[in-house]
XYZ file of C-alpha atoms in Angstrom:
680
model
C -32.888 43.119 -19.334
C -31.302 40.476 -19.915
C -32.500 37.182 -17.968
C -29.315 36.457 -17.146
C -28.936 39.940 -15.519
C -32.402 39.277 -14.293
C -32.101 36.499 -12.299
C -29.036 37.388 -10.127
C -30.399 40.356 -9.155
C -33.389 38.533 -8.057
C -31.200 36.158 -6.460
C -28.956 39.308 -5.126
C -32.102 40.364 -3.515
C -33.433 37.134 -2.176
C -29.772 35.911 -0.228
C -29.928 39.723 0.886
C -33.585 39.590 2.498
C -31.703 36.180 4.573
C -28.734 37.600 5.649
C -31.345 40.313 7.248
C -34.396 37.639 8.174
C -31.328 35.566 9.805
C -29.700 38.676 12.218
C -33.228 39.860 12.875
C -33.412 36.425 13.870
C -30.928 36.005 15.565
C -31.295 39.323 17.756
C -34.559 38.816 19.561
C -35.722 35.785 21.542
C -39.362 35.487 23.273
C -38.753 38.333 26.087
C -37.630 40.775 23.111
C -40.517 43.167 21.617
C -41.725 41.644 18.855
C -43.289 44.657 16.980
C -39.828 45.563 16.632
C -38.835 42.827 14.329
C -42.209 42.842 12.750
C -41.481 46.116 11.890
C -38.177 45.158 10.537
C -39.856 42.320 8.146
C -42.764 44.811 6.798
C -39.677 47.407 6.228
C -38.169 44.743 4.168
C -40.788 43.151 2.299
C -41.844 47.061 1.296
C -38.083 47.415 -0.360
C -38.755 43.895 -2.204
C -42.115 45.677 -3.754
C -40.708 48.596 -5.270
C -38.128 47.118 -6.421
C -40.070 44.630 -7.996
C -41.871 47.282 -9.373
C -38.961 48.209 -11.746
C -40.338 44.862 -13.788
C -43.119 44.261 -15.902
C -45.641 42.374 -13.496
C -45.581 38.957 -15.971
C -42.077 39.567 -16.110
C -40.060 36.385 -15.308
C -37.660 38.874 -12.560
C -40.724 40.415 -11.306
C -42.597 36.658 -10.159
C -38.850 35.898 -8.484
C -38.304 38.873 -6.475
C -42.391 38.798 -5.287
C -41.357 35.000 -4.330
C -38.786 37.101 -1.544
C -41.947 38.472 0.347
C -42.280 37.216 4.306
C -45.743 36.532 4.951
C -45.882 38.169 7.995
C -49.516 36.430 9.399
C -48.148 33.262 8.756
C -44.935 34.224 11.240
C -47.277 35.269 13.632
C -49.394 32.441 13.646
C -46.171 30.521 14.133
C -45.069 33.024 16.825
C -48.487 31.921 19.056
C -47.886 27.840 18.712
C -43.581 28.152 19.162
C -41.284 29.949 21.665
C -39.571 32.412 19.020
C -35.482 31.344 19.321
C -33.196 31.179 16.456
C -33.359 27.080 16.106
C -37.027 27.510 15.306
C -35.999 30.226 12.846
C -33.584 27.864 11.156
C -36.688 25.692 10.769
C -39.133 28.587 8.868
C -36.417 29.559 6.965
C -35.589 25.968 5.932
C -39.361 25.933 4.788
C -38.884 29.624 3.015
C -35.973 28.192 0.889
C -37.938 25.356 -0.087
C -40.576 27.508 -1.262
C -38.355 29.626 -2.887
C -37.312 26.730 -4.980
C -40.540 25.713 -5.954
C -41.624 28.931 -7.255
C -38.598 29.040 -8.807
C -39.441 26.016 -10.818
C -43.055 27.363 -11.711
C -42.181 30.796 -12.747
C -38.970 29.456 -15.283
C -40.178 25.840 -15.791
C -37.097 23.922 -14.968
C -35.810 22.586 -11.792
C -33.639 24.559 -9.756
C -30.307 22.114 -10.589
C -26.796 22.098 -8.612
C -24.543 23.179 -11.424
C -27.462 26.334 -11.665
C -26.423 26.779 -8.106
C -22.761 26.889 -8.233
C -23.042 28.785 -11.458
C -25.420 31.861 -9.553
C -24.688 31.625 -6.519
C -21.102 32.131 -6.346
C -21.572 35.783 -7.903
C -24.074 36.963 -6.313
C -24.318 39.471 -3.343
C -24.416 38.279 0.250
C -25.003 34.609 1.695
C -26.058 31.741 -0.664
C -28.691 29.240 0.637
C -26.099 26.263 1.326
C -23.919 28.167 3.222
C -27.108 30.154 5.295
C -25.892 28.637 8.471
C -22.146 29.640 8.485
C -23.943 32.784 9.724
C -24.251 30.975 13.309
C -20.485 30.722 14.148
C -20.201 34.438 13.772
C -23.078 35.469 15.744
C -22.053 37.242 19.120
C -23.124 36.320 22.659
C -24.606 33.466 24.209
C -26.073 31.996 20.713
C -22.609 31.342 19.607
C -21.520 27.785 21.139
C -25.365 26.430 20.596
C -25.056 27.892 16.542
C -22.443 25.666 16.188
C -24.072 22.715 17.205
C -27.299 23.511 15.215
C -25.145 24.274 12.368
C -23.825 20.516 12.724
C -27.070 19.022 13.642
C -28.654 20.980 10.615
C -25.610 19.394 7.963
C -26.119 15.851 9.584
C -30.246 16.844 8.939
C -29.865 17.770 5.450
C -27.195 14.848 4.774
C -28.796 12.083 6.668
C -27.095 9.515 4.519
C -23.659 10.978 4.836
C -23.810 11.235 8.422
C -25.415 7.828 9.128
C -22.010 6.248 7.053
C -19.678 8.708 9.100
C -20.970 7.363 12.545
C -20.634 3.848 11.246
C -17.281 4.564 9.246
C -15.772 5.537 13.032
C -16.854 2.703 14.372
C -15.243 0.822 11.474
C -11.916 2.258 11.899
C -11.713 1.867 15.648
C -12.357 -1.906 14.766
C -9.884 -1.897 11.969
C -6.993 0.098 14.397
C -7.654 -2.497 16.688
C -7.226 -5.231 14.415
C -3.983 -3.778 13.547
C -2.733 -3.502 16.145
C -3.184 -6.414 17.948
C -3.530 -8.934 15.022
C 0.753 -7.683 13.463
C 3.406 -8.546 15.395
C 5.681 -5.516 13.754
C 9.116 -6.976 14.987
C 8.852 -10.492 13.400
C 10.927 -10.305 11.050
C 13.516 -8.795 12.765
C 12.750 -11.257 16.053
C 13.324 -14.095 13.731
C 16.433 -13.029 12.006
C 18.354 -11.641 15.350
C 17.417 -15.171 16.771
C 19.198 -17.402 14.602
C 22.015 -14.897 13.938
C 21.988 -15.774 17.989
C 21.858 -19.075 17.759
C 24.757 -19.373 15.390
C 26.766 -17.478 17.587
C 26.872 -19.829 20.558
C 29.063 -22.116 18.318
C 31.570 -19.192 19.159
C 32.556 -18.983 15.701
C 32.927 -14.554 15.316
C 33.005 -13.064 11.859
C 33.393 -9.008 11.686
C 30.994 -7.076 10.569
C 30.812 -4.712 7.067
C 28.549 -2.105 7.192
C 26.573 -1.823 3.901
C 23.412 0.434 3.858
C 22.067 0.574 7.140
C 21.960 -3.283 7.583
C 24.927 -5.441 8.999
C 26.189 -8.779 7.043
C 28.248 -11.478 7.788
C 31.766 -10.672 6.514
C 32.779 -13.797 3.587
C 35.172 -12.039 1.655
C 36.577 -15.741 -0.424
C 35.413 -18.819 -0.947
C 37.464 -19.917 2.369
C 35.393 -17.815 4.112
C 32.125 -19.771 3.053
C 33.631 -22.851 3.758
C 34.139 -21.759 6.893
C 31.182 -20.708 7.732
C 29.344 -23.802 6.507
C 31.057 -26.266 8.957
C 31.909 -23.788 11.722
C 28.191 -22.365 12.137
C 25.606 -23.415 9.566
C 26.150 -27.382 9.888
C 26.862 -27.698 13.650
C 24.120 -25.930 13.884
C 21.327 -27.618 12.409
C 22.837 -30.912 13.115
C 24.140 -30.295 16.776
C 23.230 -32.577 19.196
C 21.461 -29.734 21.319
C 19.260 -29.385 18.295
C 16.027 -30.829 16.551
C 17.036 -32.338 13.624
C 13.940 -33.366 12.304
C 11.796 -36.430 11.884
C 12.612 -39.942 12.708
C 15.042 -39.221 15.009
C 13.501 -39.153 18.254
C 15.016 -35.377 19.543
C 13.388 -32.446 20.913
C 14.265 -29.176 20.783
C 15.951 -27.189 23.906
C 13.783 -24.622 26.718
C 16.449 -22.547 25.594
C 16.755 -22.887 21.749
C 14.642 -20.290 20.003
C 14.239 -21.873 16.873
C 14.308 -25.557 15.128
C 14.694 -26.715 11.420
C 11.179 -28.403 9.978
C 12.826 -29.181 6.790
C 15.879 -30.513 4.572
C 19.236 -27.150 4.813
C 19.500 -26.536 1.189
C 23.030 -25.639 0.067
C 22.969 -24.335 -3.908
C 24.213 -21.517 -6.432
C 23.459 -19.325 -9.579
C 25.903 -20.121 -12.765
C 25.900 -18.534 -15.618
C 26.210 -20.453 -19.194
C 29.773 -21.665 -19.888
C 31.107 -19.409 -22.109
C 31.851 -22.450 -24.762
C 27.764 -22.952 -24.858
C 24.925 -21.568 -26.671
C 23.384 -19.590 -24.366
C 19.615 -21.003 -24.944
C 17.886 -18.064 -23.736
C 19.178 -15.925 -26.506
C 20.504 -18.324 -29.446
C 24.114 -16.419 -29.132
C 27.320 -17.982 -28.364
C 28.661 -16.508 -25.230
C 32.778 -15.626 -26.184
C 34.179 -15.318 -22.449
C 32.957 -14.698 -19.091
C 33.594 -10.983 -18.894
C 31.315 -10.447 -21.761
C 28.989 -12.924 -19.621
C 28.743 -10.653 -16.777
C 26.367 -8.558 -18.466
C 23.968 -10.489 -20.335
C 24.613 -13.730 -18.766
C 21.644 -15.712 -17.951
C 21.262 -16.965 -14.437
C 20.085 -20.854 -13.930
C 19.524 -21.578 -10.757
C 19.238 -25.203 -10.837
C 19.585 -28.629 -8.231
C 22.874 -30.730 -7.937
C 20.200 -33.528 -8.975
C 19.799 -32.142 -12.812
C 21.829 -34.278 -15.054
C 21.748 -35.439 -18.759
C 17.569 -36.313 -19.343
C 18.450 -39.784 -20.395
C 19.715 -40.939 -16.843
C 17.051 -40.178 -14.915
C 14.017 -42.706 -16.475
C 10.448 -41.212 -15.494
C 10.373 -45.002 -13.436
C 12.970 -43.278 -10.892
C 9.819 -41.289 -9.226
C 9.973 -42.149 -5.358
C 11.821 -39.086 -4.462
C 11.533 -35.707 -6.204
C 13.154 -32.748 -5.469
C 11.773 -30.090 -6.456
C 11.789 -28.092 -9.779
C 15.086 -26.507 -11.455
C 13.509 -23.364 -12.752
C 15.605 -20.204 -13.498
C 15.274 -16.926 -12.400
C 13.607 -16.749 -16.347
C 11.193 -18.826 -15.390
C 12.499 -21.881 -17.346
C 13.455 -25.680 -15.746
C 11.853 -28.810 -14.820
C 11.806 -32.103 -11.767
C 14.645 -34.123 -11.706
C 13.942 -37.751 -9.628
C 15.874 -40.003 -8.224
C 15.857 -43.675 -6.504
C 15.272 -43.237 -3.113
C 17.907 -45.056 -2.193
C 20.701 -43.446 -3.753
C 23.068 -41.494 -1.468
C 23.429 -37.755 -1.962
C 27.477 -38.080 -2.521
C 26.360 -40.870 -5.487
C 23.648 -38.093 -6.571
C 26.758 -36.109 -6.809
C 29.494 -37.728 -8.607
C 26.367 -38.608 -11.715
C 25.395 -35.120 -11.872
C 29.395 -34.001 -11.630
C 30.153 -36.738 -14.430
C 28.197 -34.574 -16.845
C 30.031 -30.980 -15.696
C 30.991 -30.020 -19.222
C 28.495 -28.341 -22.387
C 29.789 -30.592 -24.617
C 28.789 -33.760 -22.301
C 25.406 -32.366 -21.323
C 24.796 -31.637 -25.220
C 21.615 -29.154 -25.655
C 18.476 -31.014 -25.499
C 16.321 -33.857 -23.904
C 15.078 -37.240 -25.068
C 12.481 -37.217 -27.127
C 9.033 -37.422 -25.322
C 10.495 -37.058 -21.763
C 8.964 -34.197 -19.615
C 12.266 -33.813 -17.790
C 14.533 -31.665 -19.124
C 18.454 -30.576 -18.541
C 19.724 -27.609 -19.141
C 22.902 -27.509 -21.557
C 25.255 -25.597 -18.924
C 24.224 -26.349 -15.336
C 24.699 -25.130 -11.964
C 23.579 -26.770 -8.726
C 22.523 -26.965 -5.073
C 23.025 -29.848 -2.725
C 19.795 -31.099 -0.421
C 20.995 -32.278 2.917
C 18.271 -34.235 4.657
C 18.285 -33.231 8.522
C 18.198 -37.185 9.825
C 21.614 -37.496 8.973
C 24.189 -36.705 11.388
C 26.413 -34.059 11.361
C 29.597 -36.062 10.310
C 27.637 -37.332 7.187
C 25.908 -33.397 6.049
C 30.142 -32.013 6.733
C 31.064 -35.236 4.583
C 28.741 -34.504 1.993
C 29.047 -30.728 2.029
C 33.002 -31.143 1.963
C 32.891 -33.376 -1.147
C 31.334 -30.799 -3.136
C 33.706 -28.161 -2.565
C 36.880 -30.430 -2.562
C 35.402 -31.399 -6.222
C 35.154 -28.060 -7.067
C 32.119 -27.501 -6.872
C 32.761 -23.482 -7.058
C 34.123 -22.272 -10.312
C 34.435 -19.209 -12.666
C 30.632 -19.856 -13.842
C 29.497 -19.301 -9.899
C 27.475 -15.965 -9.508
C 25.980 -16.290 -6.317
C 25.708 -18.992 -3.911
C 22.648 -19.460 -1.512
C 22.791 -21.265 2.361
C 18.538 -21.734 3.160
C 17.132 -23.342 5.971
C 13.384 -23.329 6.811
C 12.773 -23.518 10.624
C 10.161 -23.023 13.654
C 10.370 -19.811 15.743
C 8.937 -21.110 19.054
C 8.713 -17.477 20.639
C 6.425 -16.691 17.771
C 4.926 -19.370 16.652
C 6.101 -18.317 13.145
C 7.663 -20.569 10.111
C 10.279 -19.302 8.008
C 12.484 -19.637 5.641
C 16.374 -17.474 6.234
C 18.661 -17.296 3.535
C 22.229 -16.135 3.360
C 22.897 -15.294 0.055
C 26.501 -14.550 -1.089
C 27.382 -12.415 -4.555
C 30.383 -13.047 -6.859
C 31.064 -10.515 -8.658
C 33.492 -10.829 -12.077
C 36.515 -10.163 -10.652
C 35.919 -13.160 -7.651
C 35.060 -10.559 -4.574
C 32.415 -11.891 -2.450
C 28.920 -9.500 -1.430
C 27.197 -11.229 1.571
C 23.396 -10.553 2.008
C 20.747 -12.129 4.484
C 17.213 -12.390 4.475
C 14.082 -13.348 6.028
C 10.491 -14.805 4.657
C 8.565 -15.515 7.468
C 4.476 -16.838 7.887
C 2.267 -17.181 10.894
C 0.097 -20.740 10.213
C -3.301 -19.395 10.638
C -4.347 -22.596 12.978
C -0.840 -21.647 15.063
C -1.487 -18.346 15.304
C -2.521 -16.346 18.513
C -4.063 -14.215 16.560
C -6.434 -16.479 15.020
C -9.554 -15.100 17.017
C -8.805 -11.360 16.652
C -8.888 -12.448 12.597
C -12.001 -14.484 12.629
C -13.533 -11.287 14.698
C -12.462 -8.850 12.331
C -13.266 -10.836 9.604
C -16.948 -11.235 11.030
C -17.131 -7.167 11.671
C -15.240 -6.614 8.258
C -18.320 -8.784 6.557
C -20.995 -6.758 8.403
C -19.558 -3.799 7.407
C -18.965 -4.576 3.471
C -23.270 -4.937 3.606
C -23.542 -1.851 5.213
C -21.515 -0.208 2.679
C -22.523 -1.873 -0.176
C -25.950 -0.440 0.951
C -25.346 2.586 1.048
C -22.995 3.129 -1.894
C -26.083 1.287 -4.037
C -28.223 3.964 -2.096
C -25.712 6.838 -3.198
C -25.729 5.578 -6.757
C -29.213 5.825 -7.451
C -29.935 9.258 -5.218
C -26.836 10.476 -7.467
C -28.650 9.040 -10.863
C -31.690 10.541 -10.155
C -30.213 13.677 -9.759
C -28.357 13.448 -12.937
C -31.503 12.586 -14.556
C -33.599 15.394 -12.626
C -30.645 17.412 -14.708
C -32.121 15.912 -18.109
C -29.163 13.896 -18.606
C -29.653 10.605 -20.758
C -29.272 7.024 -18.460
C -25.810 6.420 -19.737
C -24.548 9.936 -19.021
C -26.421 9.769 -16.000
C -24.615 6.874 -14.825
C -21.039 7.285 -15.855
C -21.765 11.017 -14.148
C -21.624 9.052 -10.881
C -18.314 7.852 -11.380
C -16.817 10.722 -12.901
C -17.661 13.357 -10.421
C -17.287 10.897 -7.185
C -13.976 10.101 -6.509
C -14.665 7.733 -3.606
C -16.842 5.634 -5.634
C -13.912 3.512 -7.386
C -11.988 4.260 -4.440
C -14.989 1.891 -2.851
C -14.604 -0.742 -5.794
C -10.833 -0.871 -4.676
C -11.584 -1.672 -1.206
C -14.222 -4.105 -1.592
C -11.668 -5.912 -4.144
C -8.746 -5.287 -1.718
C -11.131 -7.106 0.793
C -12.327 -10.085 -1.235
C -8.609 -11.112 -2.354
C -6.862 -10.430 1.311
C -9.238 -13.317 2.800
C -9.564 -14.923 -0.722
C -5.738 -15.712 0.387
C -6.523 -16.003 4.022
C -8.605 -19.025 3.596
C -6.152 -20.234 1.324
C -3.315 -20.191 4.195
C -6.075 -21.526 6.916
C -5.962 -24.629 4.291
C -2.448 -25.138 3.469
C -1.447 -24.568 7.896
C -0.019 -27.143 9.598
C 0.432 -27.280 13.757
C 4.041 -25.666 15.183
C 4.954 -28.728 16.056
C 4.883 -30.383 13.014
C 8.000 -31.730 10.914
C 7.867 -31.600 7.565
C 9.936 -34.521 5.342
C 13.255 -34.145 6.646
C 14.440 -35.486 3.214
C 13.056 -32.208 1.520
C 13.857 -28.868 1.714
C 10.263 -27.073 2.484
C 9.391 -25.246 -0.767
C 5.624 -24.912 0.449
C 7.330 -22.272 3.194
C 7.899 -20.072 -0.261
C 4.584 -20.080 -1.164
C 3.276 -19.701 2.455
C 6.044 -17.282 3.149
C 4.944 -14.806 -0.128
C 0.837 -15.273 0.682
C 1.672 -13.898 4.105
C 3.656 -11.315 2.590
C 1.251 -10.210 -0.309
C -1.752 -10.185 2.720
C 0.498 -7.656 4.828
C 0.914 -5.287 1.647
C -2.734 -5.451 1.064
C -3.557 -4.654 4.641
C -1.656 -1.937 4.556
C -3.294 -0.705 1.373
C -6.503 -1.249 2.945
C -5.444 0.644 5.975
C -4.343 3.602 3.834
C -8.048 4.037 1.945
C -9.907 3.220 4.843
C -8.005 6.175 6.784
C -7.733 8.357 3.459
C -12.050 7.453 3.221
C -12.844 10.117 6.580
C -11.787 12.987 4.070
C -15.309 12.544 1.892
C -17.046 13.524 5.413
C -15.064 16.470 5.896
C -18.272 18.285 4.361
C -20.091 17.886 7.337
C -17.753 20.139 9.919
C -17.139 23.589 7.975
C -13.525 24.400 9.374
C -12.444 20.695 8.004
C -15.050 21.724 4.605
C -13.165 24.874 4.225
C -9.861 23.132 4.550
C -10.713 20.859 1.669
C -12.104 23.570 -0.357
C -8.954 25.368 -0.130
C -6.761 22.289 -0.527
C -8.851 21.583 -4.440
C -8.282 24.704 -5.415
C -4.769 25.039 -4.829
C -3.993 21.871 -6.257
C -4.079 22.601 -9.530
C -0.621 24.965 -8.852
C 0.514 22.168 -6.124
C 0.091 19.800 -8.909
C 2.130 22.086 -11.803
C 4.414 22.169 -8.947
C 5.152 18.910 -8.249
C 6.142 18.146 -11.581
C 8.599 20.881 -12.076
C 10.155 19.726 -9.121
C 10.013 15.990 -10.160
C 11.759 16.651 -12.891
C 14.783 18.507 -11.259
C 14.836 16.334 -8.802
C 15.282 13.459 -11.690
C 18.162 15.371 -13.235
C 20.091 15.059 -10.299
C 19.196 11.349 -9.455
C 20.787 10.210 -12.863
C 23.745 12.732 -12.502
C 24.321 11.463 -8.957
C 23.513 7.655 -9.984
C 26.240 8.602 -13.782
C 28.991 9.765 -11.680
C 28.987 8.175 -7.917
C 27.201 4.774 -9.657
C 30.103 2.326 -9.720
C 31.914 3.927 -6.570
C 29.645 4.723 -3.571
C 26.644 2.032 -1.906
C 24.226 5.152 -1.432
C 24.572 5.715 -5.735
C 25.025 2.348 -6.618
C 21.421 2.457 -8.960
C 18.974 4.875 -9.511
C 16.140 3.295 -6.981
C 19.237 3.734 -4.445
C 20.234 7.302 -5.735
C 16.420 8.078 -5.261
C 15.797 7.203 -1.926
C 19.218 8.661 -1.211
C 18.485 11.805 -2.087
C 14.765 11.860 -0.985
C 16.823 10.699 2.559
C 18.414 14.647 2.137
C 15.498 16.004 1.709
C 14.147 14.779 4.850
C 16.662 16.213 6.743
C 19.237 12.698 6.333
C 22.847 14.347 5.317
C 24.808 11.889 2.757
C 28.845 11.663 3.501
C 29.718 14.429 1.862
C 33.499 14.039 2.563
C 33.719 10.722 0.612
C 31.703 12.619 -2.386
C 34.033 15.261 -2.524
C 37.177 12.940 -1.988
C 36.688 11.730 -5.194
C 35.593 14.865 -7.455
C 36.468 17.487 -4.357
C 35.003 20.754 -6.523
C 32.490 18.684 -8.291
C 31.376 17.473 -4.846
C 30.065 20.866 -3.717
C 28.623 22.040 -6.523
C 26.314 18.740 -6.684
C 25.474 18.993 -3.058
C 24.746 22.819 -2.657
C 22.832 23.337 -6.176
C 20.453 19.991 -4.567
C 19.848 21.429 -1.562
C 19.557 24.951 -2.831
C 17.127 24.216 -5.816
C 15.280 20.972 -4.523
C 15.355 21.423 -0.708
C 15.014 25.588 -0.096
C 12.982 26.409 -3.572
C 10.965 23.991 -4.932
C 9.870 22.126 -1.813
C 9.187 25.223 -0.095
C 7.317 26.592 -2.622
C 4.869 23.403 -2.674
C 4.155 24.308 0.945
C 3.518 27.904 0.609
C 0.931 26.802 -1.778
């Protein structure tokens, strides 16, 4: 016989013998007739000897067959010492299997590896050793409940490392969940946004609201509306008698006000390059504003920006931030501290034209002015409402807005007493090529470490996470060593044995990612702690608080990384599915279906992308939901989830085409491909 055939036959008899052994053991207890069970074993041994006689006595197959002979005298001695029951037979079978594997190594000359186990046992009759205890879940009668727990306990015994990891990991997941729930105010951003809007509405300046997507924005259609918005809402709110106006005034916030400003107000604009200037981003001449609408460079600067030789380095008493653009260019501009805002406006406005400004700064000067300037007005909080309004009206009356203005921003940093958090509120207006205004608003917020009521939770979780990190690293190193030794036992070279650990166990690189995220998050948290200020502290009232941007950005990144950590943390539980038979079966089923699911998902993605491109091409210039590829993708995804589009608007533009487009998308993507993925 061929060697492989002999192996298969021998292993088939081994597993068949195990089947008889287990079924016989399950049917007998100490009160049953042991003689009948012994007779069953003797008949099985006789049958094995009969089959083994077909092979030469010195052959490998004969040796393997004879290893399946049950030593009945040893079993009788075992019975005399222990009560004969199923749990005892589990132990007995474990010893029998160990003897079998040792006999295989002695007969064949090499150890029984996992690769051979998967290769041969999958094709054999009966039940392989690794699934031996699955019999317990199928046994009838009083043994069923006990057998399930025996199976689970046996799995934990065989994989004690994984079982310990699971128990520890469950504790950690519970603590991690408590941290996420108690240490996060998911409504903080919305609460601060609403509070500021409510504060504005107390000025009795009512704006109609326009719906864009699912958000609501204050309606500002032109420059006159925007000027009214500033003079009737923003400036009275920040500089009125009932609001704290910053350091040096002696005024405090009233108890009924939810917010107070903590830094200077900034009103700024983003501009295109003047069309008679050379665009320093491309080196090309811009010829007309309409052409600039697609290729223009947006310069985001301060009103303090002007020709460098008018701003010597010695005037460094008051620095008003950078003049960086969206493309990362820019520099700082300085002024004498006693210069009034109005004087600075005049000095800057004298160099409005590109011909006056020129295209380069003084040699050796660190300060640089763009040839085509944009402006921002920084109004300190320690001025009166009349002075702030006068400064704003001055720039507006001097044609601060012109044909090159493409965006307007109103930015204020404030402190929210209700939730003990800082925020920067930004109201922005996009001005299209036709002169129309489209408003947006956003809030960047963060809770200072020492100002947060959850700081104790953060510190406690840091200690817990450090303990978890140490335990996980120990288990991680231990599992790597075990896997490396197993690979070396399979005659792998050291380098291949090490690389195989990462290739065949996907959770090892995932652990690396988790540890890296942990380090990054807590480095940022310590940085925030070092930069934190007391909630009642008012930053420099003469400056716009740029530190809020850095802090809020770091806070946002921490939230995003915590979300990734939550995904990995809860997803890590999947690796323990093999400890429970039903979940292990589910995991293996999904694993088998993955190739087919990936193929269908690829087809689904291609078809879905086709509809995204078609929808954006046809409706992108008309409807908000199709205004960009990303919005089209999100809109069609909502259709798949049951949130339909406004079909009446689509059909009004292209009556016949809209029906075909919508029907094909719903039928092909929603009904067919999506359901095929679920079916597989």
